[in-house]
Amino acid sequence: MRPFKLVISGVGGQGTLLASRLLAEAAIRSGLDVIIGETYGMAQRGGPVMGHLQIGGEDRSPQIPPGEADALLGFEEAEAVRRGAVYLKEGGLAIVNTRRLHPVEVISGMAEYPSRDALMALLSEVTDNIVSFDATALAEEAGDPVTTNVVMLGALCASGILPFQEELLLETMRESVPARYLDVNLKAFILGKKAFTNHKRRQTGIQK
């Protein structure tokens, strides 16, 4: 099969790497080969973090070449564009969390955070298949902002782009997440799915 290639871009503390590993485990359960590549910034929290995930196929490099990813999961708006967009193929799917986390350069006054319009304009040079929403607000609605990564996974599942069934990812979550946190994570997952579906409905003008 043709490999499915996904890049996840975020900052330390957002659960970027956990999301990669949950997806990888679900893919393995479906009988597919998986290769993960992970890169970390200098700071453990707040520094850039990326996950490269290749499911199926015969590629053996942990790094997805620029312009080949089928999808980009951007946990932080500026990082999605600054580091993730280069890997996305033309017309690929970009799901972006619009909640901003200011890097040290912005907090210290050394740089300004780019405007949303500027960031989306840059991303639009690669694809017009963009779904953006405040995933962290939905995680807070679910009960814990830490579940932003699970909201994003829910949105990714709703896209139908993954080469395995949603139930395998849910099964992996049930076995990986401590029991006391499972309900909030499952709620976050559902809210992410709804956010993606509602965004697509608005794009196509389809009403409930």
C-alpha positions as a printed NumPy array, in Angstrom:
array([[  0.   ,   0.   ,   0.   ],
       [  1.013,   3.576,  -0.433],
       [  2.29 ,   4.849,   2.933],
       [  0.247,   7.358,   4.889],
       [  2.498,  10.177,   6.079],
       [  1.651,  12.509,   8.951],
       [  3.594,  15.346,  10.559],
       [  2.634,  16.575,  14.018],
       [  4.008,  19.966,  15.014],
       [  3.736,  21.578,  18.424],
       [  5.682,  22.693,  21.459],
       [  6.884,  20.874,  24.521],
       [  4.137,  20.07 ,  27.009],
       [  1.333,  19.689,  24.444],
       [  1.441,  15.911,  24.227],
       [  2.734,  15.908,  20.67 ],
       [  4.809,  12.79 ,  21.106],
       [  2.06 ,  10.958,  22.992],
       [ -0.284,  11.605,  20.098],
       [  2.282,  10.137,  17.681],
       [  2.661,   7.049,  19.78 ],
       [ -1.087,   6.487,  20.198],
       [ -1.514,   6.672,  16.428],
       [  1.433,   4.335,  15.898],
       [  0.107,   1.774,  18.353],
       [ -3.324,   1.846,  16.729],
       [ -1.758,   1.337,  13.303],
       [  0.308,  -1.606,  14.572],
       [ -2.877,  -3.158,  15.973],
       [ -4.327,  -2.977,  12.487],
       [ -1.359,  -4.951,  11.161],
       [  0.431,  -2.059,   9.467],
       [  4.139,  -1.249,   9.661],
       [  4.933,   2.045,  11.349],
       [  7.979,   4.293,  11.46 ],
       [  8.161,   7.221,  13.884],
       [ 10.661,  10.065,  13.843],
       [ 10.685,  12.566,  16.696],
       [ 12.557,  15.836,  17.075],
       [ 12.79 ,  17.952,  20.199],
       [ 13.656,  21.585,  20.742],
       [ 16.288,  22.712,  23.206],
       [ 13.641,  23.446,  25.848],
       [ 11.68 ,  20.538,  27.258],
       [  8.603,  22.726,  27.779],
       [  7.778,  25.42 ,  25.282],
       [ 10.373,  24.386,  22.725],
       [  9.414,  23.058,  19.297],
       [  8.549,  19.361,  19.029],
       [  7.768,  17.406,  15.895],
       [  6.609,  13.916,  15.177],
       [  6.941,  12.211,  11.785],
       [  4.682,   9.184,  11.372],
       [  4.703,   6.864,   8.36 ],
       [  2.141,   4.073,   8.26 ],
       [  2.351,   1.249,   5.752],
       [  4.529,   1.158,   2.662],
       [  8.202,   0.299,   2.471],
       [  9.859,   3.593,   3.41 ],
       [ 12.422,   3.113,   6.159],
       [ 13.533,   6.673,   6.845],
       [ 12.176,   8.155,  10.098],
       [ 12.135,  11.586,   8.466],
       [  9.404,  12.49 ,   5.981],
       [ 10.902,  14.447,   3.067],
       [  9.563,  17.982,   2.528],
       [  6.375,  18.113,   0.498],
       [  5.34 ,  14.494,   1.075],
       [  3.128,  14.461,   4.174],
       [ -0.518,  13.643,   3.55 ],
       [ -1.561,  15.533,   6.648],
       [ -0.27 ,  18.066,   9.142],
       [ -1.54 ,  18.15 ,  12.702],
       [ -0.572,  21.538,  14.108],
       [ -0.923,  21.75 ,  17.87 ],
       [  0.251,  25.377,  17.888],
       [ -0.563,  27.841,  15.129],
       [  2.83 ,  29.415,  14.467],
       [  4.737,  26.139,  14.871],
       [  2.366,  24.465,  12.41 ],
       [  3.33 ,  27.004,   9.764],
       [  6.945,  27.631,  10.744],
       [  8.05 ,  24.02 ,  11.036],
       [  5.268,  21.754,   9.826],
       [  4.015,  23.273,   6.578],
       [  7.203,  22.528,   4.661],
       [  6.541,  18.8  ,   4.98 ],
       [  2.91 ,  18.949,   3.812],
       [  2.239,  17.95 ,   0.231],
       [  0.342,  20.282,  -2.051],
       [ -3.357,  19.981,  -1.246],
       [ -2.712,  17.906,   1.877],
       [ -4.896,  18.151,   4.964],
       [ -3.875,  20.671,   7.64 ],
       [ -5.659,  20.611,  11.002],
       [ -4.489,  23.517,  13.152],
       [ -5.144,  24.47 ,  16.763],
       [ -5.623,  28.239,  16.835],
       [ -4.726,  28.604,  20.543],
       [ -1.422,  30.44 ,  20.672],
       [  1.515,  29.697,  22.924],
       [  3.98 ,  32.558,  22.813],
       [  7.628,  31.52 ,  22.525],
       [ 10.364,  33.098,  24.631],
       [ 11.241,  35.538,  21.828],
       [  7.715,  36.991,  21.928],
       [  7.433,  37.013,  25.706],
       [ 10.782,  38.818,  26.014],
       [  9.777,  41.394,  23.401],
       [ 12.442,  40.296,  20.903],
       [  9.844,  39.358,  18.289],
       [  6.164,  39.719,  17.548],
       [  3.808,  36.804,  17.142],
       [  2.636,  36.776,  13.491],
       [ -0.975,  37.641,  12.782],
       [ -3.4  ,  34.812,  12.069],
       [ -4.029,  36.151,   8.616],
       [ -0.312,  36.103,   7.86 ],
       [  0.085,  32.537,   9.115],
       [ -2.932,  31.238,   7.214],
       [ -1.771,  32.998,   4.075],
       [  1.541,  31.163,   4.27 ],
       [ -0.165,  27.823,   4.897],
       [ -2.562,  28.487,   2.015],
       [  0.421,  28.585,  -0.324],
       [  0.696,  24.834,   0.303],
       [ -2.942,  23.796,   0.656],
       [ -6.466,  25.138,   0.829],
       [ -7.565,  22.059,   2.759],
       [ -7.236,  23.727,   6.156],
       [ -9.347,  23.041,   9.234],
       [ -8.574,  25.388,  12.123],
       [-10.288,  25.774,  15.472],
       [ -9.453,  26.371,  19.135],
       [ -8.725,  22.802,  20.207],
       [ -7.525,  23.927,  23.62 ],
       [-10.905,  25.56 ,  24.33 ],
       [-12.557,  22.224,  23.543],
       [-10.087,  20.427,  25.805],
       [-11.018,  22.859,  28.572],
       [-14.682,  22.122,  27.85 ],
       [-13.904,  18.416,  28.176],
       [-12.401,  19.105,  31.574],
       [ -8.628,  19.41 ,  31.106],
       [ -6.6  ,  21.568,  28.676],
       [ -3.961,  18.851,  28.662],
       [ -6.271,  16.829,  26.409],
       [ -5.737,  19.255,  23.515],
       [ -3.746,  16.509,  21.816],
       [ -6.715,  14.137,  22.04 ],
       [ -9.064,  16.787,  20.619],
       [ -6.709,  16.976,  17.645],
       [ -6.705,  13.188,  17.291],
       [-10.496,  13.211,  17.266],
       [-10.465,  15.76 ,  14.452],
       [ -7.942,  13.694,  12.51 ],
       [-10.122,  10.581,  12.859],
       [-13.185,  12.516,  11.683],
       [-11.334,  13.448,   8.503],
       [-11.354,   9.788,   7.437],
       [ -7.769,  10.042,   6.259],
       [ -6.278,   7.476,   8.656],
       [ -5.622,   4.013,   7.156],
       [ -7.125,   2.178,  10.118],
       [-10.426,   2.162,  11.97 ],
       [-11.229,   4.7  ,  14.652],
       [-12.052,   1.951,  17.141],
       [ -8.416,   0.821,  17.142],
       [ -7.318,   4.275,  18.297],
       [-10.014,   4.341,  20.976],
       [ -8.957,   0.87 ,  22.096],
       [ -5.358,   2.073,  22.356],
       [ -6.443,   5.088,  24.39 ],
       [ -8.472,   2.96 ,  26.783],
       [ -5.423,   0.798,  27.466],
       [ -2.891,   3.657,  27.616],
       [ -4.688,   6.369,  29.559],
       [ -5.019,   5.936,  33.348],
       [ -8.606,   5.059,  34.265],
       [ -9.176,   8.273,  36.216],
       [ -8.399,  10.363,  33.114],
       [-10.168,   8.209,  30.532],
       [-13.595,   9.891,  30.566],
       [-12.198,  13.369,  29.993],
       [ -9.994,  12.081,  27.18 ],
       [-12.885,  10.335,  25.469],
       [-14.97 ,  13.504,  25.775],
       [-12.105,  15.5  ,  24.264],
       [-11.892,  13.015,  21.381],
       [-15.612,  13.383,  20.613],
       [-15.417,  17.186,  20.75 ],
       [-12.526,  17.083,  18.284],
       [-14.554,  14.952,  15.89 ],
       [-17.478,  17.35 ,  16.104],
       [-15.225,  20.358,  15.548],
       [-13.852,  18.874,  12.327],
       [-17.307,  17.898,  11.066],
       [-18.793,  21.289,  11.901],
       [-15.897,  23.083,  10.218],
       [-16.4  ,  21.085,   7.031],
       [-20.15 ,  21.755,   7.135],
       [-19.493,  25.485,   7.333],
       [-17.003,  25.261,   4.457],
       [-19.496,  23.475,   2.239],
       [-22.527,  25.434,   3.423],
       [-24.281,  22.293,   4.662],
       [-26.566,  22.929,   7.601],
       [-27.767,  20.388,  10.148]])
